[in-house]
Amino acid sequence: MAPRILNGQVEVRSHLGPNDERTLADDVLDGLTRPLKELPPKHFYDARGSELFDAICELPEYYQTRTERRILETHADDVVARTGAVELVELGSGSATKTRVLLDAMRDAGTLARYIPVDVSATTVHAVAELFVEEYEGLSVYGMVGDFERHLKHLPAPVGPRLVPFLGGTIGNFPPGSRRRFLRSLGKTLGDGGHLLLGTDLVKDPHVIEAAYNDSAGVTAQFNLNVLHVLNRELGADFDVDAFEHVAFFDREREWIEMRLRATKPQHVRIDALDLEVDFAGREEIRTEISAKFTPERLRGDLAAAGLELVEMFTDPEELFAVSLARVASD
Ligand code: SAH
Ligand code: AVI
């Protein structure tokens, strides 16, 4: 697809096309014909889903965002000094509010050259690209609308030491096996001497974790249910969204949150684009997300298994959340 030049310093390129509508179709066909029905979480993030996620980040119960921001505010100067970063390639950038803390530190250190947000949500990549090029004088922005599991090979070559923030705990949304495979594949993205800056939510009192996914304002429930609106719109499905309810619980053995959508009554759904009929028994559930919570040991182990070495793990005084700086392990 042709690059969209907004002005001299901004370019946004989309790697999503007809094949990606296929990806949604394939995921739905695969996920809704299994004995335990499942949908991958990346399909939450249409324009409405991205807005709802931003609203989640402001909720009193959702401690993750404000805690990670505070960790970044405390350690950004140190991270920039230690990495010498001149560019950020941010994975799952969303509305990139916390990214400003890193960009400010790079600007103050005089190293800031380029910002590359990567996200499946086209609206957020365009919005962030336009905003940041205005806000940071001289900054070049190359937005990539794409899937970070498939499109990182299309990134431009680094212009100098690269820092790859992967914030918000999004790595926790991968199942464990693909999480380690994905981390291993990031070696190439980091480039020579590059670093990963990985945000992870930590294991803590299950009540605190469960409250973060069962907020009293019901925003997380709307976010979860939104995926059914996506399927209705994109695949011509006829889900009765009001006949499903939000479920989120902490699986104490696996140490992850599971979000599910539960049918409140038996129902029959038709998905036109797939020529598929799906039946739901009363109280049958679709798993829509896992969100893994880490211990420092598990995190170190995952990084090591992916050929990465931990440079430093930053956390907050209550040890709610961690931001880890890592690089490719030396042999
Ligand atoms: N980094 C932000 C946003 C986290 S929400 C923060 O810390 O607040 C997760 C983001 O990852 C969303 O913007 C979503 O669109 C994006 N995302 C999820 N799966 C993705 C994938 N496979 N490829 C690219 N982006 C993805
Ligand atoms: C993006 N991701 C890390 C969020 C999480 O906490 O797993 C998505 C989310 N799901 C429900 N609330 C927020």
PDB file of N, CA, C and O in Angstrom, residues 61 63 201-214 248-253 255-257 293:
ATOM      1  N   GLU A  61      -9.660   1.157  39.496  1.00  0.00           N
ATOM      2  CA  GLU A  61      -9.266  -0.242  39.775  1.00  0.00           C
ATOM      3  C   GLU A  61      -8.096  -0.689  38.891  1.00  0.00           C
ATOM      4  O   GLU A  61      -7.388  -1.621  39.240  1.00  0.00           O
ATOM      5  N   TYR A  63      -4.860  -0.366  38.099  1.00  0.00           N
ATOM      6  CA  TYR A  63      -3.638   0.232  38.653  1.00  0.00           C
ATOM      7  C   TYR A  63      -2.471   0.210  37.656  1.00  0.00           C
ATOM      8  O   TYR A  63      -1.492   0.935  37.807  1.00  0.00           O
ATOM      9  N   ASP A 201       2.755  -6.891  34.177  1.00  0.00           N
ATOM     10  CA  ASP A 201       2.023  -6.846  35.440  1.00  0.00           C
ATOM     11  C   ASP A 201       2.547  -7.975  36.333  1.00  0.00           C
ATOM     12  O   ASP A 201       2.918  -9.050  35.831  1.00  0.00           O
ATOM     13  N   LEU A 202       2.609  -7.721  37.637  1.00  0.00           N
ATOM     14  CA  LEU A 202       3.187  -8.712  38.557  1.00  0.00           C
ATOM     15  C   LEU A 202       2.107  -9.450  39.354  1.00  0.00           C
ATOM     16  O   LEU A 202       1.010  -8.911  39.575  1.00  0.00           O
ATOM     17  N   VAL A 203       2.431 -10.661  39.770  1.00  0.00           N
ATOM     18  CA  VAL A 203       1.532 -11.448  40.625  1.00  0.00           C
ATOM     19  C   VAL A 203       1.353 -10.698  41.946  1.00  0.00           C
ATOM     20  O   VAL A 203       2.315 -10.168  42.503  1.00  0.00           O
ATOM     21  N   LYS A 204       0.119 -10.650  42.408  1.00  0.00           N
ATOM     22  CA  LYS A 204      -0.180  -9.958  43.674  1.00  0.00           C
ATOM     23  C   LYS A 204      -1.470 -10.530  44.233  1.00  0.00           C
ATOM     24  O   LYS A 204      -1.997 -11.514  43.683  1.00  0.00           O
ATOM     25  N   ASP A 205      -2.036  -9.892  45.261  1.00  0.00           N
ATOM     26  CA  ASP A 205      -3.319 -10.312  45.839  1.00  0.00           C
ATOM     27  C   ASP A 205      -4.360 -10.479  44.720  1.00  0.00           C
ATOM     28  O   ASP A 205      -4.691  -9.522  44.021  1.00  0.00           O
ATOM     29  N   PRO A 206      -4.887 -11.697  44.553  1.00  0.00           N
ATOM     30  CA  PRO A 206      -5.853 -11.943  43.476  1.00  0.00           C
ATOM     31  C   PRO A 206      -7.054 -10.993  43.488  1.00  0.00           C
ATOM     32  O   PRO A 206      -7.607 -10.682  42.440  1.00  0.00           O
ATOM     33  N   HIS A 207      -7.439 -10.497  44.672  1.00  0.00           N
ATOM     34  CA  HIS A 207      -8.596  -9.587  44.722  1.00  0.00           C
ATOM     35  C   HIS A 207      -8.299  -8.279  44.006  1.00  0.00           C
ATOM     36  O   HIS A 207      -9.167  -7.695  43.350  1.00  0.00           O
ATOM     37  N   VAL A 208      -7.052  -7.821  44.145  1.00  0.00           N
ATOM     38  CA  VAL A 208      -6.641  -6.573  43.478  1.00  0.00           C
ATOM     39  C   VAL A 208      -6.657  -6.792  41.967  1.00  0.00           C
ATOM     40  O   VAL A 208      -7.135  -5.951  41.189  1.00  0.00           O
ATOM     41  N   ILE A 209      -6.148  -7.945  41.530  1.00  0.00           N
ATOM     42  CA  ILE A 209      -6.096  -8.238  40.089  1.00  0.00           C
ATOM     43  C   ILE A 209      -7.523  -8.380  39.547  1.00  0.00           C
ATOM     44  O   ILE A 209      -7.869  -7.786  38.513  1.00  0.00           O
ATOM     45  N   GLU A 210      -8.358  -9.129  40.251  1.00  0.00           N
ATOM     46  CA  GLU A 210      -9.729  -9.358  39.743  1.00  0.00           C
ATOM     47  C   GLU A 210     -10.520  -8.055  39.680  1.00  0.00           C
ATOM     48  O   GLU A 210     -11.290  -7.836  38.739  1.00  0.00           O
ATOM     49  N   ALA A 211     -10.296  -7.168  40.643  1.00  0.00           N
ATOM     50  CA  ALA A 211     -11.014  -5.876  40.628  1.00  0.00           C
ATOM     51  C   ALA A 211     -10.645  -5.063  39.381  1.00  0.00           C
ATOM     52  O   ALA A 211     -11.484  -4.358  38.816  1.00  0.00           O
ATOM     53  N   ALA A 212      -9.390  -5.198  38.938  1.00  0.00           N
ATOM     54  CA  ALA A 212      -8.937  -4.435  37.764  1.00  0.00           C
ATOM     55  C   ALA A 212      -9.652  -4.872  36.478  1.00  0.00           C
ATOM     56  O   ALA A 212      -9.684  -4.127  35.496  1.00  0.00           O
ATOM     57  N   TYR A 213     -10.203  -6.088  36.485  1.00  0.00           N
ATOM     58  CA  TYR A 213     -10.887  -6.609  35.289  1.00  0.00           C
ATOM     59  C   TYR A 213     -12.403  -6.732  35.499  1.00  0.00           C
ATOM     60  O   TYR A 213     -13.110  -7.269  34.648  1.00  0.00           O
ATOM     61  N   ASN A 214     -12.866  -6.255  36.661  1.00  0.00           N
ATOM     62  CA  ASN A 214     -14.309  -6.255  36.960  1.00  0.00           C
ATOM     63  C   ASN A 214     -14.646  -4.890  37.544  1.00  0.00           C
ATOM     64  O   ASN A 214     -15.166  -4.793  38.667  1.00  0.00           O
ATOM     65  N   ALA A 248     -14.614 -12.302  34.295  1.00  0.00           N
ATOM     66  CA  ALA A 248     -13.145 -12.226  34.426  1.00  0.00           C
ATOM     67  C   ALA A 248     -12.754 -12.803  35.776  1.00  0.00           C
ATOM     68  O   ALA A 248     -13.325 -12.425  36.803  1.00  0.00           O
ATOM     69  N   PHE A 249     -11.810 -13.735  35.765  1.00  0.00           N
ATOM     70  CA  PHE A 249     -11.375 -14.349  37.032  1.00  0.00           C
ATOM     71  C   PHE A 249      -9.886 -14.644  36.951  1.00  0.00           C
ATOM     72  O   PHE A 249      -9.332 -14.815  35.860  1.00  0.00           O
ATOM     73  N   PHE A 250      -9.258 -14.678  38.128  1.00  0.00           N
ATOM     74  CA  PHE A 250      -7.825 -14.988  38.186  1.00  0.00           C
ATOM     75  C   PHE A 250      -7.647 -16.486  38.354  1.00  0.00           C
ATOM     76  O   PHE A 250      -8.172 -17.075  39.303  1.00  0.00           O
ATOM     77  N   ASP A 251      -6.946 -17.099  37.420  1.00  0.00           N
ATOM     78  CA  ASP A 251      -6.628 -18.529  37.514  1.00  0.00           C
ATOM     79  C   ASP A 251      -5.366 -18.633  38.371  1.00  0.00           C
ATOM     80  O   ASP A 251      -4.266 -18.298  37.925  1.00  0.00           O
ATOM     81  N   ARG A 252      -5.570 -19.072  39.631  1.00  0.00           N
ATOM     82  CA  ARG A 252      -4.452 -19.026  40.598  1.00  0.00           C
ATOM     83  C   ARG A 252      -3.330 -19.993  40.235  1.00  0.00           C
ATOM     84  O   ARG A 252      -2.180 -19.781  40.592  1.00  0.00           O
ATOM     85  N   GLU A 253      -3.644 -21.068  39.542  1.00  0.00           N
ATOM     86  CA  GLU A 253      -2.606 -22.029  39.172  1.00  0.00           C
ATOM     87  C   GLU A 253      -1.729 -21.482  38.040  1.00  0.00           C
ATOM     88  O   GLU A 253      -0.511 -21.499  38.110  1.00  0.00           O
ATOM     89  N   GLU A 255      -1.679 -18.383  37.088  1.00  0.00           N
ATOM     90  CA  GLU A 255      -1.354 -16.982  37.382  1.00  0.00           C
ATOM     91  C   GLU A 255      -1.667 -16.072  36.202  1.00  0.00           C
ATOM     92  O   GLU A 255      -0.818 -15.306  35.743  1.00  0.00           O
ATOM     93  N   TRP A 256      -2.875 -16.253  35.664  1.00  0.00           N
ATOM     94  CA  TRP A 256      -3.325 -15.304  34.655  1.00  0.00           C
ATOM     95  C   TRP A 256      -4.809 -14.991  34.833  1.00  0.00           C
ATOM     96  O   TRP A 256      -5.558 -15.783  35.412  1.00  0.00           O
ATOM     97  N   ILE A 257      -5.185 -13.822  34.357  1.00  0.00           N
ATOM     98  CA  ILE A 257      -6.601 -13.445  34.296  1.00  0.00           C
ATOM     99  C   ILE A 257      -7.170 -14.077  33.038  1.00  0.00           C
ATOM    100  O   ILE A 257      -6.509 -14.081  31.993  1.00  0.00           O
ATOM    101  N   LYS A 293       0.194 -12.682  34.680  1.00  0.00           N
ATOM    102  CA  LYS A 293       0.858 -11.893  35.715  1.00  0.00           C
ATOM    103  C   LYS A 293       2.174 -12.610  36.032  1.00  0.00           C
ATOM    104  O   LYS A 293       2.223 -13.846  36.050  1.00  0.00           O
TER     105      LYS A 293
END
